Coordinates of C-alpha atoms in Angstrom, one line a residue:
X1 CA 0.0 0.0 0.0
X2 CA 1.3 3.5 -0.8
X3 CA 2.1 5.7 2.1
X4 CA 3.4 9.2 2.0
X5 CA 6.7 9.9 3.5
X6 CA 6.9 12.0 6.7
X7 CA 6.6 15.7 6.1
X8 CA 9.9 17.6 6.0
X9 CA 10.1 20.4 8.5
X10 CA 7.8 23.3 9.0
X11 CA 5.4 24.4 6.2
X12 CA 6.6 27.7 4.9
X13 CA 6.4 29.5 1.5
X14 CA 3.8 30.1 -1.1
X15 CA 1.5 27.4 -2.3
X16 CA 3.4 27.3 -5.7
X17 CA 6.7 26.9 -3.9
X18 CA 5.5 24.3 -1.5
X19 CA 4.1 22.2 -4.3
X20 CA 7.2 22.5 -6.5
X21 CA 9.4 21.5 -3.6
X22 CA 7.5 18.2 -3.6
X23 CA 7.1 17.8 -7.3
X24 CA 9.5 14.9 -7.8
X25 CA 8.0 13.1 -4.8
X26 CA 4.5 13.7 -6.1
X27 CA 5.3 12.3 -9.6
X28 CA 6.8 9.3 -7.9
X29 CA 3.6 8.6 -6.0
X30 CA 1.5 9.3 -9.1
X31 CA 3.6 6.8 -11.1
X32 CA 2.9 4.1 -8.6
X33 CA -0.8 4.9 -8.5
X34 CA -0.9 4.8 -12.3
X35 CA 1.2 1.6 -12.5
X36 CA 4.0 3.3 -14.3
X37 CA 2.0 5.2 -16.9
X38 CA 3.9 8.5 -17.1
X39 CA 1.3 10.4 -19.1
X40 CA -1.5 9.4 -16.6
X41 CA 0.8 10.2 -13.6
X42 CA 1.7 13.7 -15.0
X43 CA -2.0 14.5 -15.6
X44 CA -2.7 13.6 -12.0
X45 CA 0.1 15.9 -10.7
X46 CA -1.0 18.7 -13.0
X47 CA -4.6 18.6 -11.8
X48 CA -3.4 18.5 -8.2
X49 CA -1.2 21.6 -8.8
X50 CA -4.0 23.5 -10.4
X51 CA -6.5 22.8 -7.6
X52 CA -4.0 23.3 -4.7
X53 CA -2.7 26.6 -6.1
X54 CA -6.0 28.0 -7.3
X55 CA -7.9 27.3 -4.0
X56 CA -4.9 28.1 -1.7
X57 CA -6.2 26.2 1.3
X58 CA -5.3 27.5 4.8
X59 CA -2.0 25.8 5.5
X60 CA -2.3 26.3 9.2
X61 CA -5.4 24.0 9.2
X62 CA -3.5 21.2 7.4
X63 CA -1.7 18.8 9.8
X64 CA 0.5 17.2 7.2
X65 CA 0.8 18.7 3.7
X66 CA 2.3 15.5 2.3
X67 CA -0.8 13.6 3.5
X68 CA -3.1 16.2 2.1
X69 CA -1.5 16.2 -1.3
X70 CA -1.2 12.4 -1.4
X71 CA -5.0 12.0 -0.6
X72 CA -5.7 14.5 -3.4
X73 CA -3.6 12.5 -5.8
X74 CA -5.3 9.2 -4.7
X75 CA -8.8 10.7 -5.1
X76 CA -7.9 12.2 -8.5
X77 CA -6.7 8.7 -9.6
X78 CA -9.9 7.0 -8.4
X79 CA -11.9 9.6 -10.3
X80 CA -9.9 9.1 -13.4
X81 CA -10.3 5.4 -13.3
X82 CA -14.0 5.5 -12.7
X83 CA -14.7 8.1 -15.3
X84 CA -12.8 6.1 -17.9
X85 CA -15.3 3.3 -17.5
X86 CA -18.3 5.5 -18.1
X87 CA -19.9 6.4 -21.4
X88 CA -19.2 10.0 -22.3
X89 CA -22.4 12.1 -21.9
X90 CA -21.5 14.4 -24.7
X91 CA -19.3 14.2 -27.8
X92 CA -17.7 17.5 -28.9
X93 CA -16.4 18.5 -32.3
X94 CA -12.6 18.8 -32.1
X95 CA -12.8 22.6 -32.7
X96 CA -14.9 23.0 -29.6
X97 CA -11.9 22.4 -27.4
X98 CA -9.9 25.5 -26.4
X99 CA -6.8 24.4 -28.3
X100 CA -5.9 21.6 -30.6
X101 CA -3.5 20.1 -28.1
X102 CA -6.1 20.2 -25.4
X103 CA -8.4 18.4 -27.7
X104 CA -5.9 15.6 -28.3
X105 CA -5.2 15.4 -24.6
X106 CA -8.9 15.2 -23.5
X107 CA -10.7 13.5 -26.4
X108 CA -11.8 9.9 -25.9
X109 CA -8.9 7.7 -26.9
X110 CA -11.2 5.8 -29.3
X111 CA -11.7 9.0 -31.2
X112 CA -8.0 9.9 -31.7
X113 CA -7.8 9.0 -35.3
X114 CA -11.0 10.8 -36.2
X115 CA -9.8 13.8 -34.1
X116 CA -6.6 14.1 -36.2
X117 CA -8.5 13.9 -39.4
X118 CA -10.9 16.6 -38.2
X119 CA -8.0 18.8 -37.1
X120 CA -6.6 18.7 -40.6
X121 CA -10.0 19.8 -41.9
X122 CA -10.4 22.6 -39.4
X123 CA -6.9 23.7 -40.4
X124 CA -8.0 23.7 -44.0
X125 CA -11.0 25.8 -43.2
X126 CA -9.2 28.5 -41.3
X127 CA -6.3 28.6 -43.8
X128 CA -8.7 29.9 -46.4
X129 CA -11.3 31.6 -44.3
X130 CA -8.9 34.0 -42.5
X131 CA -8.5 36.0 -45.7
X132 CA -12.2 37.2 -45.4
X133 CA -12.9 36.8 -41.7
X134 CA -11.0 38.0 -38.6
X135 CA -12.8 35.2 -36.6
X136 CA -10.8 32.6 -38.5
X137 CA -7.5 34.4 -37.6
X138 CA -8.6 34.5 -34.0
X139 CA -9.2 30.8 -34.1
X140 CA -5.8 30.2 -35.5
X141 CA -4.2 32.1 -32.6
X142 CA -6.3 30.4 -29.9
X143 CA -6.8 26.9 -31.3
X144 CA -3.6 26.2 -33.2
X145 CA -1.0 28.6 -31.7
X146 CA -2.3 28.3 -28.1
X147 CA -2.6 32.1 -27.4
X148 CA -4.9 33.0 -24.5
X149 CA -7.9 35.3 -25.2
X150 CA -6.3 38.2 -23.2
X151 CA -3.2 37.9 -25.4
X152 CA -5.2 37.8 -28.6
X153 CA -7.1 40.9 -27.5
X154 CA -3.7 42.7 -27.3
X155 CA -2.6 41.4 -30.8
X156 CA -5.9 42.6 -32.4
X157 CA -6.1 45.9 -30.4
X158 CA -9.5 45.0 -29.2
X159 CA -11.4 43.7 -26.1
X160 CA -11.6 40.4 -24.5
X161 CA -15.3 40.3 -25.2
X162 CA -14.7 40.8 -28.9
X163 CA -12.2 37.9 -28.9
X164 CA -14.8 35.6 -27.2
X165 CA -17.4 36.5 -29.8
X166 CA -15.1 35.9 -32.7
X167 CA -14.1 32.5 -31.2
X168 CA -17.7 31.5 -30.7
X169 CA -18.5 32.3 -34.4
X170 CA -15.4 30.7 -35.8
X171 CA -16.1 27.5 -33.8
X172 CA -19.7 27.5 -35.1
X173 CA -18.5 27.9 -38.7
X174 CA -15.9 25.2 -38.3
X175 CA -18.5 22.7 -36.9
X176 CA -20.6 23.4 -40.0
X177 CA -17.6 22.8 -42.2
X178 CA -16.8 19.5 -40.4
X179 CA -20.4 18.4 -41.0
X180 CA -20.6 19.6 -44.6
X181 CA -17.8 21.4 -46.4
X182 CA -20.3 22.8 -48.9
X183 CA -22.5 24.4 -46.2
X184 CA -20.3 27.5 -45.9
X185 CA -21.0 29.2 -49.2
X186 CA -19.2 32.3 -48.1
X187 CA -15.9 30.5 -48.5
X188 CA -16.6 29.4 -52.0
X189 CA -15.1 26.6 -54.0
X190 CA -11.5 27.7 -53.4
X191 CA -11.4 25.9 -50.1
X192 CA -12.1 22.4 -51.6
X193 CA -8.7 20.8 -52.3
X194 CA -6.8 23.6 -50.5
X195 CA -5.1 21.0 -48.3
X196 CA -3.4 19.5 -51.4
X197 CA -2.2 23.0 -52.3
X198 CA -0.9 23.5 -48.8
X199 CA 0.9 20.2 -48.9
X200 CA 2.6 21.2 -52.2
X201 CA 3.7 24.5 -50.8
X202 CA 4.4 23.4 -47.3
X203 CA 7.1 25.3 -45.5
X204 CA 9.7 23.5 -43.4
X205 CA 9.7 24.8 -39.9
X206 CA 12.9 25.1 -38.0
X207 CA 13.3 22.0 -35.7
X208 CA 13.8 24.4 -32.8
X209 CA 10.2 25.8 -33.3
X210 CA 8.4 22.6 -32.7
X211 CA 10.2 19.3 -31.9
X212 CA 7.7 16.9 -33.3
X213 CA 7.2 14.9 -36.5
X214 CA 3.5 14.3 -35.8
X215 CA 0.2 16.0 -36.2
X216 CA 1.3 19.2 -34.3
X217 CA 4.1 19.9 -36.8
X218 CA 1.9 19.0 -39.8
X219 CA -0.8 21.5 -38.7
X220 CA 1.7 24.3 -38.1
X221 CA 3.3 23.8 -41.5
X222 CA -0.1 23.9 -43.1
X223 CA -1.0 27.2 -41.4
X224 CA 2.3 28.8 -42.3
X225 CA 2.0 27.5 -45.9
X226 CA -1.3 29.4 -46.2
X227 CA 0.5 32.8 -45.7
X228 CA -0.3 35.4 -48.3
X229 CA 1.0 38.9 -48.8
X230 CA 4.2 40.6 -47.9
X231 CA 5.8 40.7 -44.4
X232 CA 5.8 43.9 -42.3
X233 CA 9.0 45.4 -41.1
X234 CA 9.6 45.9 -37.4
X235 CA 9.1 49.6 -37.8
X236 CA 5.8 49.1 -39.6
X237 CA 4.6 46.8 -36.8
X238 CA 5.7 49.4 -34.2
X239 CA 3.7 52.1 -36.0
X240 CA 0.7 49.8 -36.2
X241 CA 0.6 49.2 -32.4
X242 CA 1.4 52.7 -31.5
X243 CA -1.4 54.1 -33.7
X244 CA -5.1 54.3 -33.2
X245 CA -6.1 52.1 -36.2
X246 CA -7.2 48.5 -35.9
X247 CA -5.6 45.7 -37.9
X248 CA -7.3 45.0 -41.1
X249 CA -8.4 41.4 -42.0
X250 CA -5.8 40.7 -44.7
X251 CA -2.9 42.0 -42.6
X252 CA -4.0 40.0 -39.6
X253 CA -4.4 36.9 -41.8
X254 CA -0.7 37.3 -42.8
X255 CA 0.5 37.8 -39.3
X256 CA -1.1 34.7 -37.8
X257 CA 0.3 32.6 -40.6
X258 CA 3.8 34.0 -40.6
X259 CA 6.2 32.8 -38.0
X260 CA 8.5 35.8 -38.5
X261 CA 5.8 38.5 -38.3
X262 CA 4.2 36.7 -35.3
X263 CA 7.6 36.5 -33.6
X264 CA 8.1 40.3 -34.0
X265 CA 4.6 40.9 -32.6
X266 CA 5.3 38.7 -29.6
X267 CA 8.5 40.6 -29.0
X268 CA 6.8 44.0 -29.4
X269 CA 4.0 43.2 -27.0
X270 CA 6.1 41.2 -24.5
X271 CA 4.2 37.9 -25.2
X272 CA 5.6 34.4 -25.0
X273 CA 7.4 33.3 -28.2
X274 CA 6.0 30.6 -30.5
X275 CA 8.9 28.3 -29.6
X276 CA 8.2 28.6 -25.9
X277 CA 4.5 28.0 -26.4
X278 CA 5.2 24.7 -28.2
X279 CA 7.8 23.7 -25.7
X280 CA 5.6 24.4 -22.7
X281 CA 2.8 22.2 -24.1
X282 CA 2.5 18.9 -22.3
X283 CA 5.1 16.5 -23.7
X284 CA 2.4 13.8 -24.1
X285 CA -0.1 16.1 -26.0
X286 CA 1.1 14.7 -29.3
X287 CA 1.7 11.2 -28.1
X288 CA -1.5 9.9 -29.7
X289 CA 0.0 10.3 -33.2
X290 CA 2.7 7.7 -32.5
X291 CA 5.6 10.1 -32.7
X292 CA 8.5 9.4 -30.3
X293 CA 8.9 11.6 -27.2
X294 CA 11.6 14.3 -27.1
X295 CA 14.9 13.0 -25.8
X296 CA 15.7 13.8 -22.2
X297 CA 13.3 13.7 -19.3
X298 CA 10.1 15.8 -20.0
X299 CA 8.6 15.5 -16.6
X300 CA 11.1 17.5 -14.7
X301 CA 11.7 14.7 -12.3
X302 CA 15.4 14.6 -13.1
X303 CA 17.9 16.5 -15.0
X304 CA 18.6 19.4 -12.6
X305 CA 17.1 22.8 -12.1
X306 CA 16.5 23.3 -15.9
X307 CA 14.1 20.4 -16.0
X308 CA 12.4 21.6 -12.8
X309 CA 12.0 25.1 -14.3
X310 CA 10.4 23.6 -17.4
X311 CA 8.0 21.6 -15.2
X312 CA 7.1 24.7 -13.3
X313 CA 6.4 26.6 -16.5
X314 CA 4.3 23.8 -17.8
X315 CA 2.3 23.6 -14.6
X316 CA 1.7 27.3 -14.6
X317 CA 0.5 27.3 -18.2
X318 CA -1.9 24.4 -17.5
X319 CA -3.3 26.5 -14.6
X320 CA -3.8 29.5 -16.8
X321 CA -5.6 27.2 -19.3
X322 CA -8.1 26.4 -16.5
X323 CA -8.3 30.1 -15.4
X324 CA -9.1 31.4 -18.9
X325 CA -11.3 28.5 -19.8
X326 CA -15.0 29.5 -20.3
X327 CA -17.3 26.4 -19.8
X328 CA -20.5 26.0 -21.8
X329 CA -21.7 23.2 -19.6
X330 CA -20.9 21.9 -16.1
X331 CA -20.6 18.2 -15.4
X332 CA -21.0 17.1 -11.8
X333 CA -19.3 14.0 -10.4
X334 CA -19.2 12.5 -6.9
X335 CA -16.5 10.0 -6.0
X336 CA -15.7 9.8 -9.7
X337 CA -19.3 9.0 -10.8
X338 CA -21.0 11.5 -13.1
X339 CA -24.4 12.5 -11.6
X340 CA -25.7 15.5 -13.5
X341 CA -24.9 18.3 -15.9
X342 CA -26.0 22.0 -16.2
X343 CA -25.9 24.3 -19.2
X344 CA -24.2 27.6 -18.6
X345 CA -26.7 30.1 -20.0
X346 CA -27.1 32.8 -17.3
X347 CA -24.8 35.1 -15.3
X348 CA -25.6 32.9 -12.3
X349 CA -26.1 29.2 -12.9
X350 CA -27.3 27.0 -9.9
X351 CA -27.7 23.3 -9.5
X352 CA -29.0 21.4 -6.4
X353 CA -28.9 17.6 -6.0
X354 CA -29.9 15.2 -3.3
X355 CA -27.1 12.6 -3.0
X356 CA -28.2 9.0 -2.3
X357 CA -25.0 7.0 -2.7
X358 CA -24.0 3.5 -1.4
X359 CA -20.6 4.8 -0.3
X360 CA -19.8 7.8 1.8
X361 CA -19.0 11.1 0.0
X362 CA -15.2 11.6 -0.3
X363 CA -15.0 14.2 -3.0
X364 CA -17.0 16.2 -5.4
X365 CA -15.7 17.4 -8.8
X366 CA -17.0 19.8 -11.4
X367 CA -15.8 19.4 -15.0
X368 CA -16.5 21.5 -18.1
X369 CA -18.1 19.9 -21.2
X370 CA -14.5 19.5 -22.5
X371 CA -13.5 17.3 -19.6
X372 CA -11.4 20.0 -18.0
X373 CA -11.4 19.8 -14.2
X374 CA -12.6 23.0 -12.7
X375 CA -13.0 22.0 -9.0
X376 CA -12.0 19.0 -6.9
X377 CA -13.6 19.4 -3.5
X378 CA -12.6 17.0 -0.7
X379 CA -15.5 16.3 1.7
X380 CA -15.0 15.2 5.3
X381 CA -17.7 12.9 6.8
X382 CA -20.0 14.8 9.3
X383 CA -18.7 12.7 12.2
X384 CA -15.4 14.5 11.7
X385 CA -16.2 17.5 9.7
X386 CA -18.7 20.4 9.5
X387 CA -22.4 19.8 8.8
X388 CA -22.1 22.3 5.9
X389 CA -18.9 22.4 3.9
X390 CA -18.2 24.7 1.0
X391 CA -15.3 25.7 -1.3
X392 CA -14.9 28.4 -4.0
X393 CA -12.6 28.7 -7.0
X394 CA -12.2 32.2 -8.5
X395 CA -11.2 32.5 -12.2
X396 CA -11.1 36.2 -12.5
X397 CA -13.3 38.7 -14.4
X398 CA -16.1 38.0 -11.9
X399 CA -16.2 34.3 -12.8
X400 CA -16.3 31.9 -9.8
X401 CA -17.4 28.3 -9.0
X402 CA -18.8 27.5 -5.6
X403 CA -19.4 23.9 -4.4
X404 CA -21.2 23.1 -1.1
X405 CA -22.3 19.9 0.6
X406 CA -24.8 20.0 3.4
X407 CA -25.5 17.0 5.8
X408 CA -28.4 18.6 7.7
X409 CA -31.1 16.4 6.1
X410 CA -31.6 12.7 5.6
X411 CA -29.7 12.7 2.3
X412 CA -26.7 15.0 1.8
X413 CA -27.4 18.0 -0.5
X414 CA -25.0 19.2 -3.1
X415 CA -25.2 22.8 -4.3
X416 CA -23.2 24.1 -7.2
X417 CA -23.1 27.8 -8.3
X418 CA -21.2 29.1 -11.3
X419 CA -21.0 32.8 -12.0
X420 CA -20.0 34.4 -15.3
X421 CA -21.3 38.0 -15.7
X422 CA -20.2 38.0 -19.4
X423 CA -22.4 35.0 -20.5
X424 CA -25.5 37.0 -21.3
X425 CA -23.6 39.7 -23.2
X426 CA -21.8 37.1 -25.3
X427 CA -25.1 35.4 -26.3
X428 CA -26.7 38.7 -27.4
X429 CA -23.5 39.8 -29.2
X430 CA -23.3 36.5 -31.1
X431 CA -26.8 36.8 -32.3
X432 CA -26.1 40.4 -33.5
X433 CA -22.9 39.2 -35.1
X434 CA -24.8 36.5 -37.1
X435 CA -27.5 39.0 -38.2
X436 CA -25.2 42.0 -38.8
X437 CA -21.6 40.8 -39.1
X438 CA -20.2 44.0 -40.7
X439 CA -21.8 46.4 -38.2
X440 CA -20.8 44.2 -35.2
X441 CA -17.2 43.9 -36.5
X442 CA -16.8 47.6 -36.6
X443 CA -18.3 48.0 -33.1
X444 CA -16.0 45.3 -31.7
X445 CA -12.7 46.7 -33.1
X446 CA -12.2 49.7 -30.8
X447 CA -8.6 49.9 -29.6
X448 CA -8.1 49.5 -25.8
X449 CA -4.4 49.6 -25.4
X450 CA -1.8 52.3 -26.0
X451 CA 1.8 52.2 -27.2

């Protein structure tokens, strides 16, 4: 039986520092729980890091931090195993995931081959559509290049709300294209067969940009092969971002499909480089395509401080993925068993459940429709814990998820509340965008940042 080692010394430092000081030990525990499956073990540790550092529990109330983290890992492993045996309640299009790599990481293993084919088709769609729609360029930045919405807002000289609206519309169009390539008349016949053209003119990316021979590299080469128009000089880009004008559709289409121009924009705005974005992605994100892993130890469990730094960066990026994620639906699980789901359609979304389980409640989890863990709430039996227990996760911009369990009736009651003040505005704006795309585009493109 696995047992955590005794805690070392007095607990001191930030939650991030305390977790990273135990990182190698946690990976070791997770590997034993996962019977040596490194990808599974790393996912467990990543989820534990996100939950521990987002919620920042009161350290003075934790008798043994090692025991606390070990129990969290064990519960996450139980949940993972039980969920794997359950039939998915919803099947998403690959473009509905926040990023392509997230989709490959979270999609049902049985759908991996179909997911890769769909990724190629989405890439085909945005490669052509970006010339006439900023929404497609936004989808390239978010879905394929893994930029966060707040970063995209800076690149486009616009608002976060505008970015979310463009993403919603681009994903809607991409779903239509996956279902029927002929449904999007606005693209025209030029799109059909464009993947062959891209293959013929494919650019060879420097190995340092993305160290993979699989689907990730193929998609990037396809996007950069779709580049049209001339590159901008550094001075021209400087003038563009110091001015009051917004970026026109064709210029934006060139930037998102040009590694050199996008690199200069990153430098100008102080954003993470493309190379770092690809390197910080989980090393197993492309494992499904059969490509060999990078040489060296990707987990950060050995190899000195450099490897630990990379692990720290990867964990922080995964946490930011969770923070910036905007769920469309909440899936509720208790002890790893899915019980209910709730659409996110209002600024305040509430769900109450009576729990009649054969086993005592150990933990409650809330996932998004993409399978991303938003909250892992450990529950203490009422004989040892409080009659009412609650926990809250704050994601910023007024978004928060509160989970509460009450034992003051015959059957325990679970209450989940998710708040997102932007939901209603996004729904209205999307309808307006569909009805009056040109007018809405003009209204959304107001600059919000200065030099």
